């Protein structure tokens, strides 16, 4: 406290005249290992973030499909009873009772089938984290000794054409 007056230090600390983050001319083995560890850690974090973004997009697609499946179930189980009862009674004026209610039931089942099919189409579009898989394969090729001299890019391209997503 003796070197401060009113919260301001009486001595001025020096400002470094060199960049502490500048690479050294002859880095030691420890510095190289530290840099490599930092870069691998950054790469892993970026891969995890990419996977999280891709999976979030797939979850949103899955939720949309699930909502359509739920709508199909609502139509199936709570299928606006009074409207369909009215329709059956109206058809009963021209057809036998059993035929009119069979037509109404068929209409309800077709509506349910159409909504379920739309939900299936939405859920079918879900794919795995393709970009993450491709970049992990690129990192594997880059980190393998001598891997940069092989045709790693061709194998990555062929693997990304896999329709399964994995």
PDB file of C-alpha atoms in Angstrom:
ATOM      1  CA  UNK A   1       0.000   0.000   0.000  1.00  0.00           C
ATOM      2  CA  UNK A   2       2.942   2.325   0.498  1.00  0.00           C
ATOM      3  CA  UNK A   3       3.683   2.567  -3.252  1.00  0.00           C
ATOM      4  CA  UNK A   4       0.071   3.632  -4.080  1.00  0.00           C
ATOM      5  CA  UNK A   5      -1.426   7.035  -3.648  1.00  0.00           C
ATOM      6  CA  UNK A   6      -5.215   7.401  -4.123  1.00  0.00           C
ATOM      7  CA  UNK A   7      -5.395   4.010  -5.854  1.00  0.00           C
ATOM      8  CA  UNK A   8      -2.727   4.917  -8.432  1.00  0.00           C
ATOM      9  CA  UNK A   9       0.679   3.179  -8.270  1.00  0.00           C
ATOM     10  CA  UNK A  10       3.663   5.485  -7.773  1.00  0.00           C
ATOM     11  CA  UNK A  11       5.907   3.256  -9.888  1.00  0.00           C
ATOM     12  CA  UNK A  12       5.280   2.622 -13.576  1.00  0.00           C
ATOM     13  CA  UNK A  13       5.603  -0.930 -14.786  1.00  0.00           C
ATOM     14  CA  UNK A  14       7.522  -1.403 -18.010  1.00  0.00           C
ATOM     15  CA  UNK A  15       5.880  -2.190 -21.323  1.00  0.00           C
ATOM     16  CA  UNK A  16       7.559  -5.096 -23.138  1.00  0.00           C
ATOM     17  CA  UNK A  17       9.203  -4.061 -26.380  1.00  0.00           C
ATOM     18  CA  UNK A  18       8.885  -7.525 -27.938  1.00  0.00           C
ATOM     19  CA  UNK A  19       5.827  -9.576 -28.771  1.00  0.00           C
ATOM     20  CA  UNK A  20       5.572 -12.351 -26.158  1.00  0.00           C
ATOM     21  CA  UNK A  21       3.546 -14.431 -28.637  1.00  0.00           C
ATOM     22  CA  UNK A  22       6.063 -14.175 -31.477  1.00  0.00           C
ATOM     23  CA  UNK A  23       7.641 -17.513 -32.442  1.00  0.00           C
ATOM     24  CA  UNK A  24      11.157 -18.052 -31.184  1.00  0.00           C
ATOM     25  CA  UNK A  25      14.048 -18.441 -33.603  1.00  0.00           C
ATOM     26  CA  UNK A  26      15.126 -21.789 -32.147  1.00  0.00           C
ATOM     27  CA  UNK A  27      12.187 -23.243 -30.224  1.00  0.00           C
ATOM     28  CA  UNK A  28      12.942 -25.966 -27.743  1.00  0.00           C
ATOM     29  CA  UNK A  29      11.387 -29.416 -27.890  1.00  0.00           C
ATOM     30  CA  UNK A  30       9.131 -28.432 -24.995  1.00  0.00           C
ATOM     31  CA  UNK A  31       7.880 -25.371 -26.901  1.00  0.00           C
ATOM     32  CA  UNK A  32       7.179 -27.487 -29.973  1.00  0.00           C
ATOM     33  CA  UNK A  33       5.261 -30.068 -27.920  1.00  0.00           C
ATOM     34  CA  UNK A  34       3.334 -27.286 -26.201  1.00  0.00           C
ATOM     35  CA  UNK A  35       2.401 -25.733 -29.573  1.00  0.00           C
ATOM     36  CA  UNK A  36       1.397 -29.100 -31.017  1.00  0.00           C
ATOM     37  CA  UNK A  37      -0.738 -29.883 -27.966  1.00  0.00           C
ATOM     38  CA  UNK A  38      -2.435 -26.502 -28.193  1.00  0.00           C
ATOM     39  CA  UNK A  39      -3.146 -26.953 -31.893  1.00  0.00           C
ATOM     40  CA  UNK A  40      -4.533 -30.486 -31.433  1.00  0.00           C
ATOM     41  CA  UNK A  41      -6.708 -29.242 -28.575  1.00  0.00           C
ATOM     42  CA  UNK A  42      -8.025 -26.430 -30.771  1.00  0.00           C
ATOM     43  CA  UNK A  43      -8.682 -28.903 -33.593  1.00  0.00           C
ATOM     44  CA  UNK A  44     -10.605 -31.241 -31.287  1.00  0.00           C
ATOM     45  CA  UNK A  45     -12.699 -28.368 -29.931  1.00  0.00           C
ATOM     46  CA  UNK A  46     -13.503 -27.214 -33.467  1.00  0.00           C
ATOM     47  CA  UNK A  47     -14.523 -30.758 -34.465  1.00  0.00           C
ATOM     48  CA  UNK A  48     -16.793 -31.049 -31.430  1.00  0.00           C
ATOM     49  CA  UNK A  49     -18.379 -27.694 -32.237  1.00  0.00           C
ATOM     50  CA  UNK A  50     -18.954 -28.749 -35.858  1.00  0.00           C
ATOM     51  CA  UNK A  51     -20.521 -32.022 -34.742  1.00  0.00           C
ATOM     52  CA  UNK A  52     -22.761 -30.150 -32.304  1.00  0.00           C
ATOM     53  CA  UNK A  53     -23.952 -27.801 -35.056  1.00  0.00           C
ATOM     54  CA  UNK A  54     -24.688 -30.661 -37.463  1.00  0.00           C
ATOM     55  CA  UNK A  55     -26.479 -32.743 -34.856  1.00  0.00           C
ATOM     56  CA  UNK A  56     -28.569 -29.733 -33.821  1.00  0.00           C
ATOM     57  CA  UNK A  57     -29.728 -29.336 -37.423  1.00  0.00           C
ATOM     58  CA  UNK A  58     -30.624 -33.044 -37.585  1.00  0.00           C
ATOM     59  CA  UNK A  59     -32.514 -32.836 -34.295  1.00  0.00           C
ATOM     60  CA  UNK A  60     -34.571 -29.954 -35.683  1.00  0.00           C
ATOM     61  CA  UNK A  61     -35.466 -32.047 -38.741  1.00  0.00           C
ATOM     62  CA  UNK A  62     -36.374 -34.945 -36.457  1.00  0.00           C
ATOM     63  CA  UNK A  63     -38.591 -32.722 -34.351  1.00  0.00           C
ATOM     64  CA  UNK A  64     -40.418 -31.512 -37.450  1.00  0.00           C
ATOM     65  CA  UNK A  65     -41.064 -35.091 -38.538  1.00  0.00           C
ATOM     66  CA  UNK A  66     -42.153 -36.027 -35.017  1.00  0.00           C
ATOM     67  CA  UNK A  67     -44.649 -33.193 -34.927  1.00  0.00           C
ATOM     68  CA  UNK A  68     -46.148 -34.473 -38.178  1.00  0.00           C
ATOM     69  CA  UNK A  69     -46.356 -37.995 -36.715  1.00  0.00           C
ATOM     70  CA  UNK A  70     -48.114 -36.577 -33.652  1.00  0.00           C
ATOM     71  CA  UNK A  71     -50.532 -34.710 -35.902  1.00  0.00           C
ATOM     72  CA  UNK A  72     -51.262 -37.994 -37.685  1.00  0.00           C
ATOM     73  CA  UNK A  73     -52.015 -39.668 -34.360  1.00  0.00           C
ATOM     74  CA  UNK A  74     -54.257 -36.800 -33.291  1.00  0.00           C
ATOM     75  CA  UNK A  75     -56.243 -37.155 -36.502  1.00  0.00           C
ATOM     76  CA  UNK A  76     -56.423 -40.927 -36.018  1.00  0.00           C
ATOM     77  CA  UNK A  77     -57.578 -40.930 -32.388  1.00  0.00           C
ATOM     78  CA  UNK A  78     -59.515 -37.680 -32.100  1.00  0.00           C
ATOM     79  CA  UNK A  79     -60.589 -37.489 -35.714  1.00  0.00           C
ATOM     80  CA  UNK A  80     -63.131 -34.763 -35.306  1.00  0.00           C
ATOM     81  CA  UNK A  81     -65.832 -37.161 -34.283  1.00  0.00           C
ATOM     82  CA  UNK A  82     -68.769 -34.890 -34.913  1.00  0.00           C
ATOM     83  CA  UNK A  83     -67.780 -33.888 -38.443  1.00  0.00           C
ATOM     84  CA  UNK A  84     -67.262 -37.482 -39.523  1.00  0.00           C
ATOM     85  CA  UNK A  85     -70.453 -38.601 -37.804  1.00  0.00           C
ATOM     86  CA  UNK A  86     -72.290 -35.888 -39.733  1.00  0.00           C
ATOM     87  CA  UNK A  87     -70.661 -37.027 -42.976  1.00  0.00           C
ATOM     88  CA  UNK A  88     -71.686 -40.644 -42.327  1.00  0.00           C
ATOM     89  CA  UNK A  89     -75.241 -39.572 -41.623  1.00  0.00           C
ATOM     90  CA  UNK A  90     -75.285 -37.479 -44.800  1.00  0.00           C
ATOM     91  CA  UNK A  91     -74.050 -40.381 -46.932  1.00  0.00           C
ATOM     92  CA  UNK A  92     -76.665 -42.575 -45.297  1.00  0.00           C
ATOM     93  CA  UNK A  93     -79.296 -40.660 -47.292  1.00  0.00           C
ATOM     94  CA  UNK A  94     -78.011 -42.231 -50.546  1.00  0.00           C
ATOM     95  CA  UNK A  95     -76.228 -45.398 -49.398  1.00  0.00           C
ATOM     96  CA  UNK A  96     -76.836 -48.135 -46.889  1.00  0.00           C
ATOM     97  CA  UNK A  97     -75.725 -47.270 -43.361  1.00  0.00           C
ATOM     98  CA  UNK A  98     -72.760 -49.655 -43.329  1.00  0.00           C
ATOM     99  CA  UNK A  99     -71.417 -48.295 -46.650  1.00  0.00           C
ATOM    100  CA  UNK A 100     -71.648 -44.655 -45.595  1.00  0.00           C
ATOM    101  CA  UNK A 101     -69.726 -45.262 -42.361  1.00  0.00           C
ATOM    102  CA  UNK A 102     -67.168 -47.413 -44.173  1.00  0.00           C
ATOM    103  CA  UNK A 103     -66.506 -44.518 -46.559  1.00  0.00           C
ATOM    104  CA  UNK A 104     -66.067 -42.117 -43.621  1.00  0.00           C
ATOM    105  CA  UNK A 105     -63.704 -44.530 -41.857  1.00  0.00           C
ATOM    106  CA  UNK A 106     -61.683 -44.961 -45.065  1.00  0.00           C
ATOM    107  CA  UNK A 107     -61.382 -41.186 -45.385  1.00  0.00           C
ATOM    108  CA  UNK A 108     -60.051 -40.980 -41.817  1.00  0.00           C
ATOM    109  CA  UNK A 109     -57.502 -43.745 -42.437  1.00  0.00           C
ATOM    110  CA  UNK A 110     -56.321 -42.109 -45.698  1.00  0.00           C
ATOM    111  CA  UNK A 111     -55.833 -38.774 -43.904  1.00  0.00           C
ATOM    112  CA  UNK A 112     -53.825 -40.503 -41.196  1.00  0.00           C
ATOM    113  CA  UNK A 113     -51.730 -42.322 -43.798  1.00  0.00           C
ATOM    114  CA  UNK A 114     -50.992 -39.097 -45.695  1.00  0.00           C
ATOM    115  CA  UNK A 115     -49.834 -37.291 -42.536  1.00  0.00           C
ATOM    116  CA  UNK A 116     -47.721 -40.277 -41.470  1.00  0.00           C
ATOM    117  CA  UNK A 117     -46.119 -40.397 -44.936  1.00  0.00           C
ATOM    118  CA  UNK A 118     -45.239 -36.684 -44.749  1.00  0.00           C
ATOM    119  CA  UNK A 119     -43.681 -37.283 -41.325  1.00  0.00           C
ATOM    120  CA  UNK A 120     -41.692 -40.209 -42.722  1.00  0.00           C
ATOM    121  CA  UNK A 121     -40.368 -38.042 -45.556  1.00  0.00           C
ATOM    122  CA  UNK A 122     -39.150 -35.429 -43.066  1.00  0.00           C
ATOM    123  CA  UNK A 123     -37.461 -37.968 -40.783  1.00  0.00           C
ATOM    124  CA  UNK A 124     -35.851 -39.761 -43.744  1.00  0.00           C
ATOM    125  CA  UNK A 125     -33.900 -36.588 -44.599  1.00  0.00           C
ATOM    126  CA  UNK A 126     -31.906 -36.849 -41.352  1.00  0.00           C
ATOM    127  CA  UNK A 127     -28.235 -37.571 -42.019  1.00  0.00           C
ATOM    128  CA  UNK A 128     -25.254 -38.012 -39.765  1.00  0.00           C
ATOM    129  CA  UNK A 129     -22.611 -35.345 -39.209  1.00  0.00           C
ATOM    130  CA  UNK A 130     -21.007 -35.751 -42.645  1.00  0.00           C
ATOM    131  CA  UNK A 131     -18.760 -32.683 -42.496  1.00  0.00           C
ATOM    132  CA  UNK A 132     -17.406 -33.719 -39.097  1.00  0.00           C
ATOM    133  CA  UNK A 133     -16.619 -37.211 -40.347  1.00  0.00           C
ATOM    134  CA  UNK A 134     -14.857 -35.806 -43.413  1.00  0.00           C
ATOM    135  CA  UNK A 135     -12.731 -33.371 -41.405  1.00  0.00           C
ATOM    136  CA  UNK A 136     -11.819 -36.064 -38.865  1.00  0.00           C
ATOM    137  CA  UNK A 137     -10.647 -38.245 -41.751  1.00  0.00           C
ATOM    138  CA  UNK A 138      -8.646 -35.307 -43.108  1.00  0.00           C
ATOM    139  CA  UNK A 139      -7.072 -34.798 -39.694  1.00  0.00           C
ATOM    140  CA  UNK A 140      -6.247 -38.503 -39.503  1.00  0.00           C
ATOM    141  CA  UNK A 141      -4.500 -38.317 -42.873  1.00  0.00           C
ATOM    142  CA  UNK A 142      -2.667 -35.139 -41.857  1.00  0.00           C
ATOM    143  CA  UNK A 143      -1.514 -36.590 -38.529  1.00  0.00           C
ATOM    144  CA  UNK A 144      -0.387 -39.936 -39.977  1.00  0.00           C
ATOM    145  CA  UNK A 145       3.351 -39.938 -40.744  1.00  0.00           C
ATOM    146  CA  UNK A 146       3.695 -39.901 -44.518  1.00  0.00           C
ATOM    147  CA  UNK A 147      -0.069 -39.579 -44.914  1.00  0.00           C
ATOM    148  CA  UNK A 148       0.262 -36.327 -46.814  1.00  0.00           C
ATOM    149  CA  UNK A 149       2.062 -38.142 -49.639  1.00  0.00           C
ATOM    150  CA  UNK A 150      -0.677 -40.730 -50.181  1.00  0.00           C
ATOM    151  CA  UNK A 151      -3.920 -40.216 -52.028  1.00  0.00           C
ATOM    152  CA  UNK A 152      -5.843 -39.386 -48.854  1.00  0.00           C
ATOM    153  CA  UNK A 153      -8.011 -36.819 -50.565  1.00  0.00           C
ATOM    154  CA  UNK A 154      -9.462 -39.390 -52.971  1.00  0.00           C
ATOM    155  CA  UNK A 155     -10.456 -41.686 -50.108  1.00  0.00           C
ATOM    156  CA  UNK A 156     -12.063 -38.793 -48.255  1.00  0.00           C
ATOM    157  CA  UNK A 157     -14.101 -37.843 -51.319  1.00  0.00           C
ATOM    158  CA  UNK A 158     -15.278 -41.424 -51.818  1.00  0.00           C
ATOM    159  CA  UNK A 159     -16.182 -41.745 -48.139  1.00  0.00           C
ATOM    160  CA  UNK A 160     -18.209 -38.531 -48.228  1.00  0.00           C
ATOM    161  CA  UNK A 161     -20.381 -39.981 -51.002  1.00  0.00           C
ATOM    162  CA  UNK A 162     -21.649 -42.583 -48.530  1.00  0.00           C
ATOM    163  CA  UNK A 163     -25.404 -42.050 -48.198  1.00  0.00           C
ATOM    164  CA  UNK A 164     -25.649 -43.569 -44.724  1.00  0.00           C
ATOM    165  CA  UNK A 165     -24.119 -40.482 -43.124  1.00  0.00           C
ATOM    166  CA  UNK A 166     -21.589 -42.536 -41.120  1.00  0.00           C
TER     167      UNK A 166
END
